[in-house]
Amino acid sequence: MGRVKVKNIRVYAHHGCLKEETAIGSEYLVDVTVAANLSKASLSDRLSDTVDYVHINHIVKEEMGKPSKLLEYVAKKIIGRIFKEIPIVKRAKVSVSKINPPIGGDVEKVTVVLKEKREG
């Protein structure tokens, strides 16, 4: 078993419960860590035998581009697509951070973290 990490994917998106958040948008950071059997790829040197981090980045950018109220909802959608589109992934962890959230204080970011194991 091995891990592939894609850290600090920067996205400008329109998530939030407030009208201003969805109208104006804000900066987000997304981290993805997946666990998969990477032994075949370590011997074959073929992209088809591993987790393509370009594919992960693509999934994150597409899902972040769809406005949602909750970061939990976005993180769950990202994990769902990873499991659907990258069959060798056994576990996934997704962190979605909103930079400078509008919560009436000096807060750098808020982060939601979801972890899931593939069913079956």
Tab-separated table of C-alpha atoms in Angstrom:
chain	number	residue	atom	x	y	z
A	1	MET	CA	0.000	0.000	0.000
A	2	GLY	CA	1.191	3.513	-0.725
A	3	ARG	CA	-0.092	7.068	-0.728
A	4	VAL	CA	-0.378	9.830	-3.263
A	5	LYS	CA	-0.766	13.351	-1.896
A	6	VAL	CA	-1.798	16.440	-3.819
A	7	LYS	CA	-1.417	19.466	-1.546
A	8	ASN	CA	-2.561	23.067	-1.698
A	9	ILE	CA	-4.630	22.944	-4.862
A	10	ARG	CA	-5.592	26.620	-5.153
A	11	VAL	CA	-9.075	27.342	-6.435
A	12	TYR	CA	-11.287	30.414	-6.612
A	13	ALA	CA	-14.844	29.252	-5.990
A	14	HIS	CA	-18.322	30.371	-4.951
A	15	HIS	CA	-19.266	28.277	-1.899
A	16	GLY	CA	-21.138	29.406	1.177
A	17	CYS	CA	-24.469	29.975	2.843
A	18	LEU	CA	-24.401	33.754	2.475
A	19	LYS	CA	-25.474	35.435	-0.773
A	20	GLU	CA	-22.278	37.501	-0.721
A	21	GLU	CA	-20.125	34.370	-0.594
A	22	THR	CA	-21.725	32.800	-3.624
A	23	ALA	CA	-21.815	36.085	-5.560
A	24	ILE	CA	-18.275	37.293	-4.840
A	25	GLY	CA	-16.491	33.997	-4.260
A	26	SER	CA	-13.249	33.431	-2.381
A	27	GLU	CA	-9.979	31.541	-2.345
A	28	TYR	CA	-9.825	27.892	-1.294
A	29	LEU	CA	-7.089	25.330	-0.712
A	30	VAL	CA	-7.746	21.630	-1.198
A	31	ASP	CA	-5.528	18.748	-0.061
A	32	VAL	CA	-6.110	15.191	-1.243
A	33	THR	CA	-4.418	12.053	0.065
A	34	VAL	CA	-5.296	8.662	-1.384
A	35	ALA	CA	-4.117	5.183	-0.456
A	36	ALA	CA	-3.671	2.527	-3.119
A	37	ASN	CA	-1.559	-0.487	-3.960
A	38	LEU	CA	1.350	1.164	-5.779
A	39	SER	CA	3.586	-1.911	-5.972
A	40	LYS	CA	2.747	-2.633	-9.623
A	41	ALA	CA	3.554	0.940	-10.651
A	42	SER	CA	6.813	0.848	-8.697
A	43	LEU	CA	7.934	-2.017	-10.954
A	44	SER	CA	6.290	-1.179	-14.288
A	45	ASP	CA	6.967	2.578	-14.528
A	46	ARG	CA	3.572	2.957	-16.258
A	47	LEU	CA	1.105	5.730	-15.473
A	48	SER	CA	-1.776	3.310	-16.019
A	49	ASP	CA	-0.623	1.320	-12.965
A	50	THR	CA	-0.779	4.198	-10.481
A	51	VAL	CA	-2.939	7.071	-9.269
A	52	ASP	CA	-2.640	9.932	-11.752
A	53	TYR	CA	-2.377	13.117	-9.700
A	54	VAL	CA	-3.316	15.152	-12.777
A	55	HIS	CA	-6.667	13.320	-12.696
A	56	ILE	CA	-7.084	14.145	-8.993
A	57	ASN	CA	-6.373	17.814	-9.689
A	58	HIS	CA	-8.949	17.780	-12.506
A	59	ILE	CA	-11.625	16.255	-10.246
A	60	VAL	CA	-10.968	18.837	-7.530
A	61	LYS	CA	-11.153	21.780	-9.920
A	62	GLU	CA	-14.378	20.535	-11.516
A	63	GLU	CA	-16.136	19.864	-8.207
A	64	MET	CA	-14.945	23.120	-6.653
A	65	GLY	CA	-16.385	24.897	-9.704
A	66	LYS	CA	-19.926	23.829	-8.743
A	67	PRO	CA	-21.278	26.215	-6.074
A	68	SER	CA	-22.364	24.542	-2.825
A	69	LYS	CA	-23.425	25.810	0.575
A	70	LEU	CA	-21.214	23.517	2.648
A	71	LEU	CA	-17.562	22.521	2.379
A	72	GLU	CA	-18.535	19.071	3.695
A	73	TYR	CA	-20.738	18.582	0.630
A	74	VAL	CA	-17.938	19.555	-1.751
A	75	ALA	CA	-15.417	17.263	-0.016
A	76	LYS	CA	-17.852	14.331	-0.210
A	77	LYS	CA	-18.395	14.911	-3.938
A	78	ILE	CA	-14.639	14.963	-4.540
A	79	ILE	CA	-14.202	11.650	-2.689
A	80	GLY	CA	-17.114	10.098	-4.567
A	81	ARG	CA	-15.591	10.974	-7.924
A	82	ILE	CA	-12.163	9.710	-6.881
A	83	PHE	CA	-13.641	6.325	-5.951
A	84	LYS	CA	-15.715	6.210	-9.132
A	85	GLU	CA	-12.979	7.265	-11.559
A	86	ILE	CA	-9.791	5.839	-10.007
A	87	PRO	CA	-10.485	2.172	-9.209
A	88	ILE	CA	-7.202	1.398	-7.418
A	89	VAL	CA	-7.875	3.967	-4.667
A	90	LYS	CA	-8.818	2.200	-1.416
A	91	ARG	CA	-8.986	5.191	0.957
A	92	ALA	CA	-9.259	8.929	0.452
A	93	LYS	CA	-8.853	11.968	2.652
A	94	VAL	CA	-9.945	15.397	1.404
A	95	SER	CA	-9.408	18.719	3.180
A	96	VAL	CA	-11.180	21.818	1.878
A	97	SER	CA	-10.095	25.154	3.366
A	98	LYS	CA	-11.772	28.520	2.896
A	99	ILE	CA	-9.200	31.320	3.109
A	100	ASN	CA	-10.244	34.407	5.118
A	101	PRO	CA	-13.783	33.223	5.920
A	102	PRO	CA	-16.374	35.927	6.608
A	103	ILE	CA	-16.923	35.095	10.284
A	104	GLY	CA	-16.307	38.453	11.923
A	105	GLY	CA	-12.786	37.885	13.175
A	106	ASP	CA	-9.145	37.558	12.189
A	107	VAL	CA	-9.241	33.945	10.969
A	108	GLU	CA	-6.750	32.683	8.387
A	109	LYS	CA	-8.899	29.774	7.203
A	110	VAL	CA	-11.490	27.200	8.137
A	111	THR	CA	-11.005	23.600	7.076
A	112	VAL	CA	-13.288	20.607	6.691
A	113	VAL	CA	-11.682	17.148	6.533
A	114	LEU	CA	-13.433	13.993	5.330
A	115	LYS	CA	-11.938	10.476	5.198
A	116	GLU	CA	-13.530	7.438	3.590
A	117	LYS	CA	-12.720	3.842	2.730
A	118	ARG	CA	-13.944	2.237	-0.448
A	119	GLU	CA	-16.944	-0.010	0.150
A	120	GLY	CA	-16.485	-3.711	-0.531
